[in-house]
PDB file of C-alpha atoms in Angstrom:
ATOM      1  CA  UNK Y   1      -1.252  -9.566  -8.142  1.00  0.00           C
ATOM      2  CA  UNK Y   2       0.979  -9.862  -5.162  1.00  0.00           C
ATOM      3  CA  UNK Y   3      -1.056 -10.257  -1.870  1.00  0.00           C
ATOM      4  CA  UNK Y   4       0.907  -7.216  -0.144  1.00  0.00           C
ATOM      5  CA  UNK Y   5       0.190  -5.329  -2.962  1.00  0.00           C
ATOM      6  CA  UNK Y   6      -3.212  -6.012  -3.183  1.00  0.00           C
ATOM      7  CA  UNK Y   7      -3.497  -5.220   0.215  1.00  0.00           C
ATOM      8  CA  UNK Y   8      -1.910  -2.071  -0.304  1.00  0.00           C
ATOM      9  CA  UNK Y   9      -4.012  -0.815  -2.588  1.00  0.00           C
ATOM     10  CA  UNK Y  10      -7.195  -1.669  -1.442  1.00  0.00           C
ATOM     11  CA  UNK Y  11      -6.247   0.460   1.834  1.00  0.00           C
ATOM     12  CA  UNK Y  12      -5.330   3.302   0.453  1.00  0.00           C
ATOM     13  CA  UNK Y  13      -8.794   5.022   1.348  1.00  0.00           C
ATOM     14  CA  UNK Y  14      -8.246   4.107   5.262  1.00  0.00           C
ATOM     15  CA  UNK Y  15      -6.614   6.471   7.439  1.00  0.00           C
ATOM     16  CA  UNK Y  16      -4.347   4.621   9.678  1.00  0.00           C
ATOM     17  CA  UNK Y  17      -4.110   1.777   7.098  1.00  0.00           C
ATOM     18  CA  UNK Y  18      -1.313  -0.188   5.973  1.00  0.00           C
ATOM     19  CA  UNK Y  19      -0.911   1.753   2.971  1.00  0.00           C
ATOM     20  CA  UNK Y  20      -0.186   4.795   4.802  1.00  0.00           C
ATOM     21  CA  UNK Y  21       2.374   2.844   6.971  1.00  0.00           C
ATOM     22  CA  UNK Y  22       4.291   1.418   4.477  1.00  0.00           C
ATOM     23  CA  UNK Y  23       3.998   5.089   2.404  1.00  0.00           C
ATOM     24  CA  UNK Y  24       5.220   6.440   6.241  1.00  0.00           C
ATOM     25  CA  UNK Y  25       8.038   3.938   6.059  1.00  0.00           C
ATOM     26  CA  UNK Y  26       9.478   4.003   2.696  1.00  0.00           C
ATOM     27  CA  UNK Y  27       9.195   7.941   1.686  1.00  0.00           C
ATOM     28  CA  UNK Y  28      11.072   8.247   5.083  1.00  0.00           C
ATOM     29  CA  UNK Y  29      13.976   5.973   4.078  1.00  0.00           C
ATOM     30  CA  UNK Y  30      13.967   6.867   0.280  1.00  0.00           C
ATOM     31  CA  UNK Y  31      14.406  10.033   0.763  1.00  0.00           C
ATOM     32  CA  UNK Y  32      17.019  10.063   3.660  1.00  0.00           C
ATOM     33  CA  UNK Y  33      18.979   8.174   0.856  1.00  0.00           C
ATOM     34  CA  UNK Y  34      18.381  11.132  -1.169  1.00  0.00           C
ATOM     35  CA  UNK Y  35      19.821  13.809   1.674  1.00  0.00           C
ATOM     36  CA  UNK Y  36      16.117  14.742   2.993  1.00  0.00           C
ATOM     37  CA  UNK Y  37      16.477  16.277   6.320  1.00  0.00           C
ATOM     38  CA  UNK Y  38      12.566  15.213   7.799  1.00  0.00           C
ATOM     39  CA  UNK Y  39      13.076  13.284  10.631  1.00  0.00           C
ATOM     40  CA  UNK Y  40      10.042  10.529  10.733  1.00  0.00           C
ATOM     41  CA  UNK Y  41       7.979  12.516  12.941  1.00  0.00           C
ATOM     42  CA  UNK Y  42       8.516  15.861  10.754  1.00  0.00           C
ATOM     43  CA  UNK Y  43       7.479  14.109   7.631  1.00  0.00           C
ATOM     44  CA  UNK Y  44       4.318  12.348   9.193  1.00  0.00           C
ATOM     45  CA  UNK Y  45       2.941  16.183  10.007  1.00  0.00           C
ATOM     46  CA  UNK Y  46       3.890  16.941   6.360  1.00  0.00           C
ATOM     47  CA  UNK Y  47       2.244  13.891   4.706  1.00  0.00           C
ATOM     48  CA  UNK Y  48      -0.938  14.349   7.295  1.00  0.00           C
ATOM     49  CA  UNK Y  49      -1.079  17.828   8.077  1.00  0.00           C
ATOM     50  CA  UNK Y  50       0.818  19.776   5.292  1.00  0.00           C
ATOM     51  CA  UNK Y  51       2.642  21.381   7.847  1.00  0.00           C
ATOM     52  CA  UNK Y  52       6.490  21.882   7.949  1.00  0.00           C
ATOM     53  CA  UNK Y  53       8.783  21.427  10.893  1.00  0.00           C
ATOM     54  CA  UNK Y  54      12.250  22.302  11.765  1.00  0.00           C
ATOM     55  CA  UNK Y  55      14.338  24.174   8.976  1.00  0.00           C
ATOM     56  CA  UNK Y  56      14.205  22.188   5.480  1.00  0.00           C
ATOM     57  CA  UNK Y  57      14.993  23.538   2.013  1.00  0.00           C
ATOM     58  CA  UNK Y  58      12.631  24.432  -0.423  1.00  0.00           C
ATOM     59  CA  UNK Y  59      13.648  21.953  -2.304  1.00  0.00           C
ATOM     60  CA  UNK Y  60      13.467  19.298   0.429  1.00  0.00           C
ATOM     61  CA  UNK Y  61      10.036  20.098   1.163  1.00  0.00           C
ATOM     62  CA  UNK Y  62       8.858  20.352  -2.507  1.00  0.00           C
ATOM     63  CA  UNK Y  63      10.611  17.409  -3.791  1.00  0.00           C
ATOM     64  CA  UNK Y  64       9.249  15.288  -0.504  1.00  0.00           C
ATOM     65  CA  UNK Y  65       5.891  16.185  -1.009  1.00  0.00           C
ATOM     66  CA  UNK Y  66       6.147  15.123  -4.560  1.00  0.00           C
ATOM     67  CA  UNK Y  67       7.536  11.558  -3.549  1.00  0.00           C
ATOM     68  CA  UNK Y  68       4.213  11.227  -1.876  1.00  0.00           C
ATOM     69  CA  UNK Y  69       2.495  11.687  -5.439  1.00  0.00           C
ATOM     70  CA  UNK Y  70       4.685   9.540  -7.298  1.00  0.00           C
ATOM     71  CA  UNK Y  71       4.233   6.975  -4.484  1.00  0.00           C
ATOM     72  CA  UNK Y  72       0.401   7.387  -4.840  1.00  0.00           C
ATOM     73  CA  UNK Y  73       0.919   7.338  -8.639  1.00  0.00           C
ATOM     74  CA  UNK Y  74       3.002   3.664  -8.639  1.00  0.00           C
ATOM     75  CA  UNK Y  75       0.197   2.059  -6.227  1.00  0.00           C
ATOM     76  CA  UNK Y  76      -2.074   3.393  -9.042  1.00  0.00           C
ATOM     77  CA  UNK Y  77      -0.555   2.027 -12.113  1.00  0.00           C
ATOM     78  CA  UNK Y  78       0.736  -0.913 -10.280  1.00  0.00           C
ATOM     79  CA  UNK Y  79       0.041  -3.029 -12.915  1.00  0.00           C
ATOM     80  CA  UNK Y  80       1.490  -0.949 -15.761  1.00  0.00           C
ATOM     81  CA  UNK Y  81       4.534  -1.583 -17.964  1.00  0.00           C
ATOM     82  CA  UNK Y  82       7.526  -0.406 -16.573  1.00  0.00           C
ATOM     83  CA  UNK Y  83       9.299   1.365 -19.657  1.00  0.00           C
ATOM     84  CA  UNK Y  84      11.447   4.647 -20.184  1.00  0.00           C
ATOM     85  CA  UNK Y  85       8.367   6.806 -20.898  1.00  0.00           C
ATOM     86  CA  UNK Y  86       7.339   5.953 -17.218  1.00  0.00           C
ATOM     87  CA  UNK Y  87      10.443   6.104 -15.349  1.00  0.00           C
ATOM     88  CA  UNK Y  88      11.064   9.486 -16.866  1.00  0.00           C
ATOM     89  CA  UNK Y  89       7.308  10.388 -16.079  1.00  0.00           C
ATOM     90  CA  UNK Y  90       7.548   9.297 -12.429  1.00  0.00           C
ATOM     91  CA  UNK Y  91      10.902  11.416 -12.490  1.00  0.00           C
ATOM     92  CA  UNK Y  92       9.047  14.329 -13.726  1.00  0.00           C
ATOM     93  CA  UNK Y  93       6.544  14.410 -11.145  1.00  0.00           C
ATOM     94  CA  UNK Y  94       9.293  13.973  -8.415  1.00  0.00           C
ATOM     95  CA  UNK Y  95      11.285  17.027  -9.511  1.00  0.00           C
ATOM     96  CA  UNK Y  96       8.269  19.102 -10.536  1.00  0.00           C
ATOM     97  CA  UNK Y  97       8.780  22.608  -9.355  1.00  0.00           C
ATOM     98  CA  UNK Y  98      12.389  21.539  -7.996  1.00  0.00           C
ATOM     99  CA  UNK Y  99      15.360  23.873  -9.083  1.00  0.00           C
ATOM    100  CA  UNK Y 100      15.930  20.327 -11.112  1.00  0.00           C
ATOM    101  CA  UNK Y 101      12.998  21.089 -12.376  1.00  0.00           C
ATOM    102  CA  UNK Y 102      14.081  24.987 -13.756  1.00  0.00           C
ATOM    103  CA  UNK Y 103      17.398  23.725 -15.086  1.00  0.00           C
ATOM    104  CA  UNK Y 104      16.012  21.120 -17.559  1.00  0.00           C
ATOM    105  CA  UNK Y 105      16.780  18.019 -15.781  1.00  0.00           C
ATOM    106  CA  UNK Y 106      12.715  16.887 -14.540  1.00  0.00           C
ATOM    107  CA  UNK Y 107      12.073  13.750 -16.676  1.00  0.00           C
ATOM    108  CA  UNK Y 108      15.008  13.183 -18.360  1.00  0.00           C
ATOM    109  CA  UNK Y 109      18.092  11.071 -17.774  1.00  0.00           C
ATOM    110  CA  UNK Y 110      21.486  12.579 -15.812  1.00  0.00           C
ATOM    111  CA  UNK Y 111      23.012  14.996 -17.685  1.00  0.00           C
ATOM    112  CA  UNK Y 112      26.035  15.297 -15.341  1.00  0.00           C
ATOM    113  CA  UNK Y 113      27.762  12.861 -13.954  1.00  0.00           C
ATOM    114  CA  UNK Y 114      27.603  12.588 -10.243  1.00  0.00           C
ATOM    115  CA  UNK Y 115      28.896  10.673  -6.944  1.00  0.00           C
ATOM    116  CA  UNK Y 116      28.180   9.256  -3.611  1.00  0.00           C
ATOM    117  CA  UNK Y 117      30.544  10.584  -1.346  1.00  0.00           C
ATOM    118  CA  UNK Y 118      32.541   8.826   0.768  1.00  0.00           C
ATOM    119  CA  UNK Y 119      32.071   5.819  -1.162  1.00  0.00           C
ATOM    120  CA  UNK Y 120      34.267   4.114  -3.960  1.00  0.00           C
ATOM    121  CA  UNK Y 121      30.788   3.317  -5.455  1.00  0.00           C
ATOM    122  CA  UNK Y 122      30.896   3.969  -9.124  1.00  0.00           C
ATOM    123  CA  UNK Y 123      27.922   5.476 -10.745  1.00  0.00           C
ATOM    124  CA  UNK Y 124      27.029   4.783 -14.457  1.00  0.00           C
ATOM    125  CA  UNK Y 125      27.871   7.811 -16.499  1.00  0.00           C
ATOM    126  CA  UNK Y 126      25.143   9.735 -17.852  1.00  0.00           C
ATOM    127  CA  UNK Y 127      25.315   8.580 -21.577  1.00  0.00           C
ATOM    128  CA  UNK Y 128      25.211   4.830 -20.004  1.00  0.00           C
ATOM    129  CA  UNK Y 129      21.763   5.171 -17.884  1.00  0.00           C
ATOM    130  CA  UNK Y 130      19.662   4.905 -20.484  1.00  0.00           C
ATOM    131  CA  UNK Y 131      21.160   1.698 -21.796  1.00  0.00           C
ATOM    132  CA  UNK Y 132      21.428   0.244 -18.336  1.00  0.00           C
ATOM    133  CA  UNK Y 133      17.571   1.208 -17.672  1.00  0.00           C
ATOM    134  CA  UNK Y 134      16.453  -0.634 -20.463  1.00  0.00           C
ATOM    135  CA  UNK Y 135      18.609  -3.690 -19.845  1.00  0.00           C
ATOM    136  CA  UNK Y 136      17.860  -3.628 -16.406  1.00  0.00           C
ATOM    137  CA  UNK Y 137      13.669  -3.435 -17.700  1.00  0.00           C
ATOM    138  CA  UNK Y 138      13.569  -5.517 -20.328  1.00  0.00           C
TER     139      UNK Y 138
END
C-alpha cells in the first residue's frame, strides 16, 4: 500500500490529522468542479460542525455532505477492486436523497447527455460511458 495512503488511513481517527486535511482539501476542490457554492471555510463548519453557512441549495448541501461519506467509504475499501458495481455504488451514495436521486439517475450511468459550458470539451455520450469506464478500469 502506498505510504500516503497508509498514512491516510491510519489517521482517520485523529482530529486535526492529515486525513481530515486532505478530506478538507479535496471535497473542497471536487466539488467546486461540480458547481458547489461552500467556500472552504463554509464547508469546514459543515464537515465539523454540521452547520450550514451562507445560502446553498438543498441539493448542494445534501450532495456535499454525501461526498464526505463516499470519501470516508474509498479510504475504507481502499484496497478493493475498482469495477462498475462500485463506481455506480459510490455514485449512489453521492446522489442519495439528491433530486438525482428522485428522478432515477443515483447509481446508474448518464442518461442524458450533458456539457461543460464554455468549453469545446466534448463529453462521452451516455450510451459510451459505460464502455469507456470499463476500458478505462480494466
Amino acid at each position: 500500500m502506498n505510504k500516503f495512503i497508509k498514512n491516510i488511513k491510519i489517521s482517520k481517527d485523529i482530529k486535526n490529522s492529515i486525513y481530515y486535511k486532505f478530506r478538507h482539501e479535496f471535497l473542497y476542490n471536487s466539488n467546486k468542479i461540480e458547481g458547489s457554492t461552500f467556500t472552504t471555510e463554509s464547508l469546514a463548519l459543515l464537515l465539523d460542525k454540521n452547520v450550514v453557512e451562507g445560502k446553498h441549495t438543498l441539493d448542494d448541501v445534501q450532495e456535499t455532505v454525501n461526498s464526505a461519506y463516499v470519501f470516508d467509504y474509498i479510504i475504507d475499501t481502499i484496497d478493493e477492486k475498482v469495477d462498475m458495481r462500485y463506481i455506480k455504488y459510490l455514485h449512489s451514495m453521492l446522489k442519495h436523497n439528491t433530486t438525482d436521486y428522485e428522478r432515477g439517475f443515483s447509481g446508474a450511468s448518464k442518461k442524458i447527455p450533458n456539457t461543460i459550458l464554455g468549453t469545446n470539451v466534448q463529453l462521452a455520450q451516455p450510451y459510451e460511458v459505460e464502455y469507456k469506464l470499463e476500458n478505462l478500469i480494466s
